[in-house]
mmCIF file of C-alpha atoms in Angstrom:
data_model
loop_
_atom_site.group_PDB
_atom_site.id
_atom_site.type_symbol
_atom_site.label_atom_id
_atom_site.label_comp_id
_atom_site.label_asym_id
_atom_site.label_seq_id
_atom_site.Cartn_x
_atom_site.Cartn_y
_atom_site.Cartn_z
ATOM 1 C CA UNK P 1229 0.000 0.000 0.000
ATOM 2 C CA UNK P 1230 1.276 3.484 -0.767
ATOM 3 C CA UNK P 1231 0.168 6.902 0.476
ATOM 4 C CA UNK P 1232 0.976 10.037 -1.487
ATOM 5 C CA UNK P 1233 3.898 8.215 -3.121
ATOM 6 C CA UNK P 1234 5.983 8.530 0.032
ATOM 7 C CA UNK P 1235 5.234 5.497 2.246
ATOM 8 C CA UNK P 1236 5.799 1.817 1.573
ATOM 9 C CA UNK P 1237 4.737 -0.863 3.905
ATOM 10 C CA UNK P 1238 6.708 -4.122 4.153
ATOM 11 C CA UNK P 1239 4.988 -7.448 3.873
ATOM 12 C CA UNK P 1240 4.296 -7.938 7.515
ATOM 13 C CA UNK P 1241 1.017 -8.557 9.258
ATOM 14 C CA UNK P 1242 -1.923 -6.208 9.115
ATOM 15 C CA UNK P 1243 -1.588 -2.694 10.453
ATOM 16 C CA UNK P 1244 -2.957 0.840 10.215
ATOM 17 C CA UNK P 1245 -1.636 4.215 9.185
ATOM 18 C CA UNK P 1246 -1.697 6.870 11.881
ATOM 19 C CA UNK P 1247 -1.214 10.339 10.474
ATOM 20 C CA UNK P 1248 -0.623 12.890 13.184
ATOM 21 C CA UNK P 1249 0.340 15.498 10.630
ATOM 22 C CA UNK P 1250 -2.157 16.557 7.971
ATOM 23 C CA UNK P 1251 0.478 17.675 5.479
ATOM 24 C CA UNK P 1252 1.660 15.406 2.713
ATOM 25 C CA UNK P 1253 5.361 16.057 3.266
ATOM 26 C CA UNK P 1254 6.711 14.417 6.416
ATOM 27 C CA UNK P 1255 10.063 15.164 7.986
ATOM 28 C CA UNK P 1256 9.775 13.246 11.233
ATOM 29 C CA UNK P 1257 9.374 9.498 11.282
ATOM 30 C CA UNK P 1258 7.609 9.612 14.635
ATOM 31 C CA UNK P 1259 4.689 11.587 13.270
ATOM 32 C CA UNK P 1260 3.792 9.206 10.463
ATOM 33 C CA UNK P 1261 4.015 5.481 11.036
ATOM 34 C CA UNK P 1262 2.479 2.176 10.297
ATOM 35 C CA UNK P 1263 1.677 0.288 13.451
ATOM 36 C CA UNK P 1264 1.814 -3.235 12.232
ATOM 37 C CA UNK P 1265 1.092 -6.502 13.925
ATOM 38 C CA UNK P 1266 2.635 -9.918 13.466
ATOM 39 C CA UNK P 1267 6.040 -8.770 12.314
ATOM 40 C CA UNK P 1268 4.754 -5.861 10.214
ATOM 41 C CA UNK P 1269 6.945 -2.832 9.805
ATOM 42 C CA UNK P 1270 7.433 0.310 7.799
ATOM 43 C CA UNK P 1271 9.907 1.903 5.482
ATOM 44 C CA UNK P 1272 10.314 5.693 5.485
ATOM 45 C CA UNK P 1273 12.531 6.872 2.642
ATOM 46 C CA UNK P 1274 13.654 10.000 4.445
ATOM 47 C CA UNK P 1275 14.492 8.423 7.789
ATOM 48 C CA UNK P 1276 15.401 4.737 7.578
ATOM 49 C CA UNK P 1277 16.309 3.609 11.063
ATOM 50 C CA UNK P 1278 16.921 0.011 9.949
ATOM 51 C CA UNK P 1279 20.575 -0.670 10.623
ATOM 52 C CA UNK P 1280 20.658 -3.693 8.306
ATOM 53 C CA UNK P 1281 22.112 -3.315 4.860
ATOM 54 C CA UNK P 1282 19.866 -3.198 1.858
ATOM 55 C CA UNK P 1283 21.377 -6.552 0.702
ATOM 56 C CA UNK P 1284 21.011 -9.364 3.226
ATOM 57 C CA UNK P 1285 23.566 -12.217 3.201
ATOM 58 C CA UNK P 1286 24.236 -14.972 5.643
ATOM 59 C CA UNK P 1287 26.703 -17.798 5.807
ATOM 60 C CA UNK P 1288 24.223 -20.311 4.502
ATOM 61 C CA UNK P 1289 23.775 -18.222 1.332
ATOM 62 C CA UNK P 1290 27.526 -18.121 0.826
ATOM 63 C CA UNK P 1291 27.741 -21.880 1.259
ATOM 64 C CA UNK P 1292 24.944 -22.383 -1.270
ATOM 65 C CA UNK P 1293 26.763 -20.184 -3.747
ATOM 66 C CA UNK P 1294 29.834 -22.294 -3.296
ATOM 67 C CA UNK P 1295 27.771 -25.418 -4.084
ATOM 68 C CA UNK P 1296 26.928 -23.886 -7.483
ATOM 69 C CA UNK P 1297 23.455 -22.655 -7.039
ATOM 70 C CA UNK P 1298 22.375 -19.264 -5.811
ATOM 71 C CA UNK P 1299 19.534 -18.194 -3.677
ATOM 72 C CA UNK P 1300 17.588 -15.376 -5.361
ATOM 73 C CA UNK P 1301 19.121 -12.121 -4.313
ATOM 74 C CA UNK P 1302 16.913 -9.588 -2.581
ATOM 75 C CA UNK P 1303 16.303 -6.541 -4.789
ATOM 76 C CA UNK P 1304 17.656 -3.240 -3.564
ATOM 77 C CA UNK P 1305 15.140 -0.812 -2.065
ATOM 78 C CA UNK P 1306 14.047 1.556 -4.838
ATOM 79 C CA UNK P 1307 14.479 5.301 -4.373
ATOM 80 C CA UNK P 1308 11.395 7.261 -3.355
ATOM 81 C CA UNK P 1309 9.258 8.327 -6.264
ATOM 82 C CA UNK P 1310 9.360 11.989 -7.257
ATOM 83 C CA UNK P 1311 6.759 14.162 -5.571
ATOM 84 C CA UNK P 1312 3.462 14.464 -7.366
ATOM 85 C CA UNK P 1313 2.914 17.697 -9.274
ATOM 86 C CA UNK P 1314 0.720 20.182 -7.421
ATOM 87 C CA UNK P 1315 -2.909 19.556 -8.215
ATOM 88 C CA UNK P 1316 -5.552 22.220 -8.661
ATOM 89 C CA UNK P 1317 -7.584 22.622 -5.514
ATOM 90 C CA UNK P 1318 -11.078 22.636 -6.967
ATOM 91 C CA UNK P 1319 -12.706 23.387 -3.643
ATOM 92 C CA UNK P 1320 -10.475 26.387 -3.057
ATOM 93 C CA UNK P 1321 -11.068 27.647 -6.610
ATOM 94 C CA UNK P 1322 -14.798 27.362 -6.058
ATOM 95 C CA UNK P 1323 -14.534 29.280 -2.811
ATOM 96 C CA UNK P 1324 -12.482 31.966 -4.534
ATOM 97 C CA UNK P 1325 -15.079 32.174 -7.312
ATOM 98 C CA UNK P 1326 -17.867 32.358 -4.747
ATOM 99 C CA UNK P 1327 -16.106 35.242 -2.998
ATOM 100 C CA UNK P 1328 -15.664 37.136 -6.274
ATOM 101 C CA UNK P 1329 -19.314 36.551 -7.118
ATOM 102 C CA UNK P 1330 -20.440 37.679 -3.687
ATOM 103 C CA UNK P 1331 -18.369 40.879 -3.875
ATOM 104 C CA UNK P 1332 -19.732 41.725 -7.328
ATOM 105 C CA UNK P 1333 -23.338 41.195 -6.262
ATOM 106 C CA UNK P 1334 -22.943 43.294 -3.103
ATOM 107 C CA UNK P 1335 -21.547 46.198 -5.149
ATOM 108 C CA UNK P 1336 -24.221 45.783 -7.833
ATOM 109 C CA UNK P 1337 -27.024 45.744 -5.262
ATOM 110 C CA UNK P 1338 -25.688 48.935 -3.671
ATOM 111 C CA UNK P 1339 -25.616 50.677 -7.059
ATOM 112 C CA UNK P 1340 -29.123 49.433 -7.826
ATOM 113 C CA UNK P 1341 -30.368 50.866 -4.520
ATOM 114 C CA UNK P 1342 -28.851 54.230 -5.472
ATOM 115 C CA UNK P 1343 -30.700 54.174 -8.824
ATOM 116 C CA UNK P 1344 -27.375 53.703 -10.658
ATOM 117 C CA UNK P 1345 -28.984 51.159 -12.944
ATOM 118 C CA UNK P 1346 -26.482 51.293 -15.811
ATOM 119 C CA UNK P 1347 -23.549 50.789 -13.454
ATOM 120 C CA UNK P 1348 -25.311 47.975 -11.605
ATOM 121 C CA UNK P 1349 -25.997 46.210 -14.911
ATOM 122 C CA UNK P 1350 -22.280 46.031 -15.672
ATOM 123 C CA UNK P 1351 -21.571 44.282 -12.370
ATOM 124 C CA UNK P 1352 -24.510 41.888 -12.666
ATOM 125 C CA UNK P 1353 -23.215 40.951 -16.124
ATOM 126 C CA UNK P 1354 -19.780 40.209 -14.638
ATOM 127 C CA UNK P 1355 -21.438 38.052 -11.987
ATOM 128 C CA UNK P 1356 -23.296 36.127 -14.673
ATOM 129 C CA UNK P 1357 -20.053 35.495 -16.526
ATOM 130 C CA UNK P 1358 -18.815 33.766 -13.377
ATOM 131 C CA UNK P 1359 -22.064 31.850 -12.912
ATOM 132 C CA UNK P 1360 -24.547 32.135 -15.806
ATOM 133 C CA UNK P 1361 -27.412 30.622 -13.823
ATOM 134 C CA UNK P 1362 -27.055 32.879 -10.759
ATOM 135 C CA UNK P 1363 -30.687 33.548 -9.903
ATOM 136 C CA UNK P 1364 -30.221 36.789 -7.979
ATOM 137 C CA UNK P 1365 -28.166 38.405 -10.751
ATOM 138 C CA UNK P 1366 -30.602 37.291 -13.446
ATOM 139 C CA UNK P 1367 -33.528 38.739 -11.515
ATOM 140 C CA UNK P 1368 -31.881 42.081 -10.816
ATOM 141 C CA UNK P 1369 -30.687 42.329 -14.410
ATOM 142 C CA UNK P 1370 -34.370 42.166 -15.311
ATOM 143 C CA UNK P 1371 -35.319 44.751 -12.713
ATOM 144 C CA UNK P 1372 -32.532 47.157 -13.668
ATOM 145 C CA UNK P 1373 -33.448 46.946 -17.357
ATOM 146 C CA UNK P 1374 -37.091 47.560 -16.466
ATOM 147 C CA UNK P 1375 -36.055 50.637 -14.473
ATOM 148 C CA UNK P 1376 -34.253 51.839 -17.602
ATOM 149 C CA UNK P 1377 -37.481 51.241 -19.574
ATOM 150 C CA UNK P 1378 -35.833 48.452 -21.601
ATOM 151 C CA UNK P 1379 -38.780 46.160 -21.035
ATOM 152 C CA UNK P 1380 -38.118 43.693 -23.865
ATOM 153 C CA UNK P 1381 -34.628 42.950 -22.554
ATOM 154 C CA UNK P 1382 -35.991 42.839 -19.027
ATOM 155 C CA UNK P 1383 -38.445 40.116 -20.001
ATOM 156 C CA UNK P 1384 -35.651 37.954 -21.415
ATOM 157 C CA UNK P 1385 -33.880 37.844 -18.045
ATOM 158 C CA UNK P 1386 -37.064 37.418 -16.035
ATOM 159 C CA UNK P 1387 -37.969 34.432 -18.221
ATOM 160 C CA UNK P 1388 -34.614 32.835 -17.353
ATOM 161 C CA UNK P 1389 -35.444 33.233 -13.674
ATOM 162 C CA UNK P 1390 -38.899 31.699 -14.123
ATOM 163 C CA UNK P 1391 -37.425 28.773 -16.097
ATOM 164 C CA UNK P 1392 -35.217 27.942 -13.119
ATOM 165 C CA UNK P 1393 -37.851 28.652 -10.483
ATOM 166 C CA UNK P 1394 -41.447 28.717 -11.773
ATOM 167 C CA UNK P 1395 -42.768 29.850 -8.378
ATOM 168 C CA UNK P 1396 -40.450 32.884 -8.129
ATOM 169 C CA UNK P 1397 -43.156 35.379 -7.133
ATOM 170 C CA UNK P 1398 -41.073 38.584 -7.559
ATOM 171 C CA UNK P 1399 -40.062 37.489 -11.088
ATOM 172 C CA UNK P 1400 -43.658 36.643 -12.023
ATOM 173 C CA UNK P 1401 -44.746 40.036 -10.697
ATOM 174 C CA UNK P 1402 -41.944 41.901 -12.455
ATOM 175 C CA UNK P 1403 -42.761 40.138 -15.719
ATOM 176 C CA UNK P 1404 -46.385 41.213 -15.410
ATOM 177 C CA UNK P 1405 -45.342 44.807 -14.817
ATOM 178 C CA UNK P 1406 -42.935 44.806 -17.794
ATOM 179 C CA UNK P 1407 -45.696 43.453 -20.042
ATOM 180 C CA UNK P 1408 -47.979 46.189 -18.744
ATOM 181 C CA UNK P 1409 -45.449 48.869 -19.648
ATOM 182 C CA UNK P 1410 -45.294 47.400 -23.154
ATOM 183 C CA UNK P 1411 -49.066 47.758 -23.400
ATOM 184 C CA UNK P 1412 -49.891 44.049 -23.031
ATOM 185 C CA UNK P 1413 -52.327 44.553 -20.179
ATOM 186 C CA UNK P 1414 -54.235 41.277 -20.376
ATOM 187 C CA UNK P 1415 -51.026 39.234 -20.439
ATOM 188 C CA UNK P 1416 -49.740 41.316 -17.553
ATOM 189 C CA UNK P 1417 -52.801 40.477 -15.466
ATOM 190 C CA UNK P 1418 -52.377 36.782 -16.271
ATOM 191 C CA UNK P 1419 -48.817 36.662 -14.894
ATOM 192 C CA UNK P 1420 -49.662 38.754 -11.854
ATOM 193 C CA UNK P 1421 -52.685 36.577 -11.091
ATOM 194 C CA UNK P 1422 -50.414 33.534 -11.336
ATOM 195 C CA UNK P 1423 -48.217 35.075 -8.648
ATOM 196 C CA UNK P 1424 -51.261 35.829 -6.493
ATOM 197 C CA UNK P 1425 -52.404 32.216 -6.789
ATOM 198 C CA UNK P 1426 -49.115 31.203 -5.183
ATOM 199 C CA UNK P 1427 -49.333 33.876 -2.482
ATOM 200 C CA UNK P 1428 -52.649 35.790 -2.351
ATOM 201 C CA UNK P 1429 -51.440 38.296 0.231
ATOM 202 C CA UNK P 1430 -48.174 39.295 -1.437
ATOM 203 C CA UNK P 1431 -48.264 43.082 -1.048
ATOM 204 C CA UNK P 1432 -45.936 43.949 -3.930
ATOM 205 C CA UNK P 1433 -47.929 41.779 -6.340
ATOM 206 C CA UNK P 1434 -51.217 43.310 -5.173
ATOM 207 C CA UNK P 1435 -49.718 46.743 -5.726
ATOM 208 C CA UNK P 1436 -48.520 45.824 -9.211
ATOM 209 C CA UNK P 1437 -51.977 44.582 -10.077
ATOM 210 C CA UNK P 1438 -53.212 48.018 -9.078
ATOM 211 C CA UNK P 1439 -50.651 49.550 -11.445
ATOM 212 C CA UNK P 1440 -51.870 47.388 -14.340
ATOM 213 C CA UNK P 1441 -55.490 48.331 -13.642
ATOM 214 C CA UNK P 1442 -54.454 51.991 -13.509
ATOM 215 C CA UNK P 1443 -52.808 51.625 -16.927
ATOM 216 C CA UNK P 1444 -56.093 50.189 -18.197
ATOM 217 C CA UNK P 1445 -57.943 53.301 -16.993
ATOM 218 C CA UNK P 1446 -59.633 51.517 -14.085
ATOM 219 C CA UNK P 1447 -58.585 54.048 -11.448
ATOM 220 C CA UNK P 1448 -61.026 53.080 -8.696
ATOM 221 C CA UNK P 1449 -60.153 49.390 -9.046
ATOM 222 C CA UNK P 1450 -56.494 50.351 -8.918
ATOM 223 C CA UNK P 1451 -57.017 52.316 -5.687
ATOM 224 C CA UNK P 1452 -58.793 49.274 -4.202
ATOM 225 C CA UNK P 1453 -55.801 47.029 -4.914
ATOM 226 C CA UNK P 1454 -53.358 49.648 -3.655
ATOM 227 C CA UNK P 1455 -55.294 49.830 -0.389
ATOM 228 C CA UNK P 1456 -55.431 46.042 -0.157
ATOM 229 C CA UNK P 1457 -51.664 45.858 -0.646
ATOM 230 C CA UNK P 1458 -51.135 48.463 2.075
ATOM 231 C CA UNK P 1459 -53.431 46.509 4.396
ATOM 232 C CA UNK P 1460 -50.983 43.614 4.024
ATOM 233 C CA UNK P 1461 -47.921 45.832 4.435
ATOM 234 C CA UNK P 1462 -48.418 49.448 5.462
ATOM 235 C CA UNK P 1463 -44.747 50.183 4.712
ATOM 236 C CA UNK P 1464 -44.811 48.964 1.106
ATOM 237 C CA UNK P 1465 -43.021 51.967 -0.364
ATOM 238 C CA UNK P 1466 -43.618 51.003 -3.998
ATOM 239 C CA UNK P 1467 -47.368 50.841 -3.453
ATOM 240 C CA UNK P 1468 -47.449 54.095 -1.472
ATOM 241 C CA UNK P 1469 -45.612 55.837 -4.312
ATOM 242 C CA UNK P 1470 -47.888 54.311 -6.971
ATOM 243 C CA UNK P 1471 -51.028 55.272 -5.076
ATOM 244 C CA UNK P 1472 -49.687 58.793 -4.545
ATOM 245 C CA UNK P 1473 -49.045 59.199 -8.266
ATOM 246 C CA UNK P 1474 -52.555 58.044 -9.126
ATOM 247 C CA UNK P 1475 -54.116 60.417 -6.593
ATOM 248 C CA UNK P 1476 -52.090 63.248 -8.149
ATOM 249 C CA UNK P 1477 -53.420 62.327 -11.587
ATOM 250 C CA UNK P 1478 -56.949 62.227 -10.154
ATOM 251 C CA UNK P 1479 -56.512 65.758 -8.773
ATOM 252 C CA UNK P 1480 -56.697 64.627 -5.131
ATOM 253 C CA UNK P 1481 -53.640 66.565 -4.019
ATOM 254 C CA UNK P 1482 -54.256 66.888 -0.283
ATOM 255 C CA UNK P 1483 -55.216 63.224 -0.032
ATOM 256 C CA UNK P 1484 -52.066 62.275 -1.925
ATOM 257 C CA UNK P 1485 -49.883 64.245 0.492
ATOM 258 C CA UNK P 1486 -51.552 62.933 3.657
ATOM 259 C CA UNK P 1487 -52.052 59.269 2.698
ATOM 260 C CA UNK P 1488 -48.917 58.695 0.649
ATOM 261 C CA UNK P 1489 -46.099 61.249 0.484
ATOM 262 C CA UNK P 1490 -46.036 62.158 4.173
ATOM 263 C CA UNK P 1491 -46.260 58.474 5.131
ATOM 264 C CA UNK P 1492 -43.221 57.583 3.028
ATOM 265 C CA UNK P 1493 -41.289 60.641 4.199
ATOM 266 C CA UNK P 1494 -42.067 59.642 7.777
ATOM 267 C CA UNK P 1495 -40.122 56.432 7.159
ATOM 268 C CA UNK P 1496 -37.512 57.853 4.775
ATOM 269 C CA UNK P 1497 -37.208 61.672 5.014
ATOM 270 C CA UNK P 1498 -35.026 61.858 1.882
ATOM 271 C CA UNK P 1499 -37.113 59.568 -0.323
ATOM 272 C CA UNK P 1500 -36.609 61.292 -3.663
ATOM 273 C CA UNK P 1501 -39.805 60.248 -5.462
ATOM 274 C CA UNK P 1502 -42.037 61.201 -2.544
ATOM 275 C CA UNK P 1503 -40.293 64.563 -2.189
ATOM 276 C CA UNK P 1504 -40.840 65.213 -5.888
ATOM 277 C CA UNK P 1505 -44.482 64.108 -5.714
ATOM 278 C CA UNK P 1506 -45.169 66.292 -2.699
ATOM 279 C CA UNK P 1507 -43.611 69.308 -4.421
ATOM 280 C CA UNK P 1508 -45.818 68.739 -7.488
ATOM 281 C CA UNK P 1509 -48.897 68.445 -5.249
ATOM 282 C CA UNK P 1510 -47.917 71.737 -3.604
ATOM 283 C CA UNK P 1511 -47.598 73.318 -7.043
ATOM 284 C CA UNK P 1512 -51.183 72.344 -7.892
ATOM 285 C CA UNK P 1513 -52.356 73.638 -4.506
ATOM 286 C CA UNK P 1514 -50.818 77.045 -5.255
ATOM 287 C CA UNK P 1515 -47.865 76.490 -2.915
ATOM 288 C CA UNK P 1516 -45.066 76.404 -5.503
ATOM 289 C CA UNK P 1517 -42.680 78.526 -3.430
ATOM 290 C CA UNK P 1518 -43.143 76.148 -0.495
ATOM 291 C CA UNK P 1519 -42.388 73.241 -2.798
ATOM 292 C CA UNK P 1520 -39.206 74.929 -4.040
ATOM 293 C CA UNK P 1521 -38.068 75.403 -0.455
ATOM 294 C CA UNK P 1522 -38.834 71.759 0.357
ATOM 295 C CA UNK P 1523 -36.683 70.516 -2.519
ATOM 296 C CA UNK P 1524 -33.925 72.983 -1.758
ATOM 297 C CA UNK P 1525 -33.400 71.290 1.591
ATOM 298 C CA UNK P 1526 -32.399 68.049 -0.136
ATOM 299 C CA UNK P 1527 -30.560 69.095 -3.311
ATOM 300 C CA UNK P 1528 -26.843 68.954 -2.632
ATOM 301 C CA UNK P 1529 -23.707 69.180 -4.708
ATOM 302 C CA UNK P 1530 -22.302 67.046 -6.167
ATOM 303 C CA UNK P 1531 -25.589 65.798 -7.507
ATOM 304 C CA UNK P 1532 -26.350 62.097 -7.259
ATOM 305 C CA UNK P 1533 -28.400 60.028 -9.702
ATOM 306 C CA UNK P 1534 -31.412 60.192 -7.413
ATOM 307 C CA UNK P 1535 -31.290 63.975 -7.289
ATOM 308 C CA UNK P 1536 -31.839 64.261 -11.027
ATOM 309 C CA UNK P 1537 -35.569 63.978 -10.338
ATOM 310 C CA UNK P 1538 -35.455 66.646 -7.622
ATOM 311 C CA UNK P 1539 -33.623 69.144 -9.830
ATOM 312 C CA UNK P 1540 -36.075 68.490 -12.672
ATOM 313 C CA UNK P 1541 -39.111 69.043 -10.427
ATOM 314 C CA UNK P 1542 -37.585 72.142 -8.906
ATOM 315 C CA UNK P 1543 -37.122 73.449 -12.430
ATOM 316 C CA UNK P 1544 -40.824 72.821 -13.098
ATOM 317 C CA UNK P 1545 -41.809 74.773 -9.988
ATOM 318 C CA UNK P 1546 -39.520 77.667 -10.900
ATOM 319 C CA UNK P 1547 -40.917 77.611 -14.433
ATOM 320 C CA UNK P 1548 -44.460 77.839 -13.046
ATOM 321 C CA UNK P 1549 -43.378 80.860 -11.008
ATOM 322 C CA UNK P 1550 -42.120 82.582 -14.164
ATOM 323 C CA UNK P 1551 -38.448 82.109 -13.258
ATOM 324 C CA UNK P 1552 -37.486 80.688 -16.622
ATOM 325 C CA UNK P 1553 -33.748 81.256 -16.460
ATOM 326 C CA UNK P 1554 -33.492 79.698 -13.019
ATOM 327 C CA UNK P 1555 -35.657 76.848 -14.230
ATOM 328 C CA UNK P 1556 -33.288 76.396 -17.171
ATOM 329 C CA UNK P 1557 -30.358 76.060 -14.760
ATOM 330 C CA UNK P 1558 -32.068 73.241 -12.880
ATOM 331 C CA UNK P 1559 -33.069 71.451 -16.051
ATOM 332 C CA UNK P 1560 -29.409 71.570 -17.069
ATOM 333 C CA UNK P 1561 -28.402 70.160 -13.675
ATOM 334 C CA UNK P 1562 -30.813 67.294 -14.196
ATOM 335 C CA UNK P 1563 -29.594 66.647 -17.743
ATOM 336 C CA UNK P 1564 -25.996 66.505 -16.528
ATOM 337 C CA UNK P 1565 -27.053 63.295 -14.745
ATOM 338 C CA UNK P 1566 -29.674 61.974 -17.171
ATOM 339 C CA UNK P 1567 -28.790 63.491 -20.567
ATOM 340 C CA UNK P 1568 -31.490 61.587 -22.482
ATOM 341 C CA UNK P 1569 -34.428 62.154 -20.139
ATOM 342 C CA UNK P 1570 -37.124 63.241 -22.570
ATOM 343 C CA UNK P 1571 -39.297 64.981 -19.929
ATOM 344 C CA UNK P 1572 -36.409 67.201 -18.860
ATOM 345 C CA UNK P 1573 -35.477 67.884 -22.479
ATOM 346 C CA UNK P 1574 -39.039 69.015 -23.200
ATOM 347 C CA UNK P 1575 -39.028 71.276 -20.134
ATOM 348 C CA UNK P 1576 -35.737 72.801 -21.251
ATOM 349 C CA UNK P 1577 -37.098 73.314 -24.759
ATOM 350 C CA UNK P 1578 -40.171 75.064 -23.342
ATOM 351 C CA UNK P 1579 -37.916 77.433 -21.422
ATOM 352 C CA UNK P 1580 -36.126 78.365 -24.638
ATOM 353 C CA UNK P 1581 -39.487 78.799 -26.347
ATOM 354 C CA UNK P 1582 -40.746 81.203 -23.666
ATOM 355 C CA UNK P 1583 -37.427 83.055 -23.783
ATOM 356 C CA UNK P 1584 -37.793 83.287 -27.585
ATOM 357 C CA UNK P 1585 -34.540 81.392 -28.097
ATOM 358 C CA UNK P 1586 -36.136 79.415 -30.901
ATOM 359 C CA UNK P 1587 -33.021 77.984 -32.544
ATOM 360 C CA UNK P 1588 -31.868 76.530 -29.219
ATOM 361 C CA UNK P 1589 -35.400 75.296 -28.605
ATOM 362 C CA UNK P 1590 -35.389 73.436 -31.942
ATOM 363 C CA UNK P 1591 -32.092 71.786 -31.041
ATOM 364 C CA UNK P 1592 -33.400 70.597 -27.659
ATOM 365 C CA UNK P 1593 -36.723 69.373 -29.063
ATOM 366 C CA UNK P 1594 -34.762 67.377 -31.654
ATOM 367 C CA UNK P 1595 -32.951 65.657 -28.786
ATOM 368 C CA UNK P 1596 -36.285 64.932 -27.087
ATOM 369 C CA UNK P 1597 -37.698 63.460 -30.306
ATOM 370 C CA UNK P 1598 -34.595 61.307 -30.681
ATOM 371 C CA UNK P 1599 -35.095 60.009 -27.127
ATOM 372 C CA UNK P 1600 -38.808 59.330 -27.640
ATOM 373 C CA UNK P 1601 -39.972 59.756 -31.262
ATOM 374 C CA UNK P 1602 -43.655 59.246 -30.454
ATOM 375 C CA UNK P 1603 -43.830 62.209 -28.069
ATOM 376 C CA UNK P 1604 -46.366 64.684 -29.486
ATOM 377 C CA UNK P 1605 -45.367 67.636 -27.303
ATOM 378 C CA UNK P 1606 -41.825 67.683 -28.661
ATOM 379 C CA UNK P 1607 -43.074 67.627 -32.270
ATOM 380 C CA UNK P 1608 -45.692 70.293 -31.545
ATOM 381 C CA UNK P 1609 -43.322 72.789 -29.975
ATOM 382 C CA UNK P 1610 -40.597 72.137 -32.486
ATOM 383 C CA UNK P 1611 -43.038 73.214 -35.204
ATOM 384 C CA UNK P 1612 -43.908 76.307 -33.180
ATOM 385 C CA UNK P 1613 -40.227 77.180 -32.823
ATOM 386 C CA UNK P 1614 -39.800 76.875 -36.594
ATOM 387 C CA UNK P 1615 -42.878 79.065 -37.203
ATOM 388 C CA UNK P 1616 -41.690 81.713 -34.734
ATOM 389 C CA UNK P 1617 -38.252 81.709 -36.332
ATOM 390 C CA UNK P 1618 -39.784 82.324 -39.751
ATOM 391 C CA UNK P 1619 -42.016 85.070 -38.338
ATOM 392 C CA UNK P 1620 -39.033 86.683 -36.642
ATOM 393 C CA UNK P 1621 -36.993 86.685 -39.848
ATOM 394 C CA UNK P 1622 -39.890 88.309 -41.668
ATOM 395 C CA UNK P 1623 -40.354 90.878 -38.900
ATOM 396 C CA UNK P 1624 -36.632 91.610 -38.696
ATOM 397 C CA UNK P 1625 -36.574 92.372 -42.388
ATOM 398 C CA UNK P 1626 -39.439 94.759 -41.750
ATOM 399 C CA UNK P 1627 -38.217 96.399 -38.567
ATOM 400 C CA UNK P 1628 -35.077 94.894 -37.046
ATOM 401 C CA UNK P 1629 -34.745 97.516 -34.301
ATOM 402 C CA UNK P 1630 -38.259 97.032 -32.930
ATOM 403 C CA UNK P 1631 -37.777 93.238 -32.694
ATOM 404 C CA UNK P 1632 -34.599 93.647 -30.667
ATOM 405 C CA UNK P 1633 -36.412 96.004 -28.311
ATOM 406 C CA UNK P 1634 -39.240 93.488 -27.732
ATOM 407 C CA UNK P 1635 -36.755 90.690 -27.083
ATOM 408 C CA UNK P 1636 -34.795 92.816 -24.597
ATOM 409 C CA UNK P 1637 -37.982 93.724 -22.731
ATOM 410 C CA UNK P 1638 -38.879 90.056 -22.321
ATOM 411 C CA UNK P 1639 -35.453 89.236 -20.881
ATOM 412 C CA UNK P 1640 -35.564 92.281 -18.602
ATOM 413 C CA UNK P 1641 -38.830 91.006 -17.150
ATOM 414 C CA UNK P 1642 -37.318 87.584 -16.479
ATOM 415 C CA UNK P 1643 -34.164 89.021 -14.934
ATOM 416 C CA UNK P 1644 -36.328 91.213 -12.720
ATOM 417 C CA UNK P 1645 -38.082 88.089 -11.453
ATOM 418 C CA UNK P 1646 -34.725 86.454 -10.783
ATOM 419 C CA UNK P 1647 -33.539 89.454 -8.758
ATOM 420 C CA UNK P 1648 -36.783 89.663 -6.816
ATOM 421 C CA UNK P 1649 -36.677 85.946 -6.015
ATOM 422 C CA UNK P 1650 -32.957 85.290 -5.616
ATOM 423 C CA UNK P 1651 -33.640 83.411 -2.366
ATOM 424 C CA UNK P 1652 -34.643 80.468 -4.606
ATOM 425 C CA UNK P 1653 -31.365 80.571 -6.510
ATOM 426 C CA UNK P 1654 -29.518 77.607 -4.924
#
């Protein structure tokens, strides 16, 4: 019997190997030995305490040789075999891979929580290169793509999750929501109902069903499901935000603030979406200046991804107050974070339109159309900018001096508003 290529047992009686040292290389004969019975022994190539020679002779053998026949000579003890080449430790490699995967997912989840969806996608993709079937990474790839409004790609990853785990309720729910955003409302309800069959009281799924019903124009039914979801989990932030948005669209501004925005802000005082929603509700209640002050408490430099929404909404409030240049500054802040956000591009274009900067307005509306070609507002105001430009050229040919005077008066009015309201200039 051999062990690791280093130990040979002589042909004695039965015995056992007692390894008091877990390493494969032994330098002390007392630590690694065969305890044999019935004449058994051991040979250790690095410490041979046998004082006999490797070749055993006795007088009888010499006498036999003299008689012309020879006893078979004992073979010399062979040298120890060379050490085995180092073998790959599969278990250690797996542990190292698991650690890399874990680190990637932790970083990706943190980015996802900060609304850094593009950056989180890159890390989830790296995790999937290490383990293509990693369920968590597949699911959050789907969620991140959905947050980026890439619903078709989102569905592909969610389907991979459902293939592995057909009862994955969050994936079933997310798939229903993605289908809803693509306009497939009936299919969306089917997948969400499948999730509710597995867990009827799942608050997020109940809330998403409300969102689908809202998209179908069934506002009261949507409110009912939102309330049912909140009865299951009063701190379901997604449902509180969705209900607040619907109440805003229904013109129930005070109710939206009391039942939704203030509830969320009670849990998370810096919740960006709820701050933005509350500021918009204040705008509709004639409290735009109060809304500007609210947002100003939470907009900090350098701007984070989440604050893009706050700067955009603050720009809307300033715009409604007639502070078009200040509004333009905040739209630019927002676009520095989200350069392709069509809503912010439209708001910026409207500022240029009001300021009679038609050529710049056309340029911005072109960007908005590129981001979302089906948007009617961008097309409408681009045409108006073109018409005003043509009218201006005609008027300038007729009376260039008068046109410059009218333009200067408009800017003077705006600058006067800025000076009178510089307390809002953060």
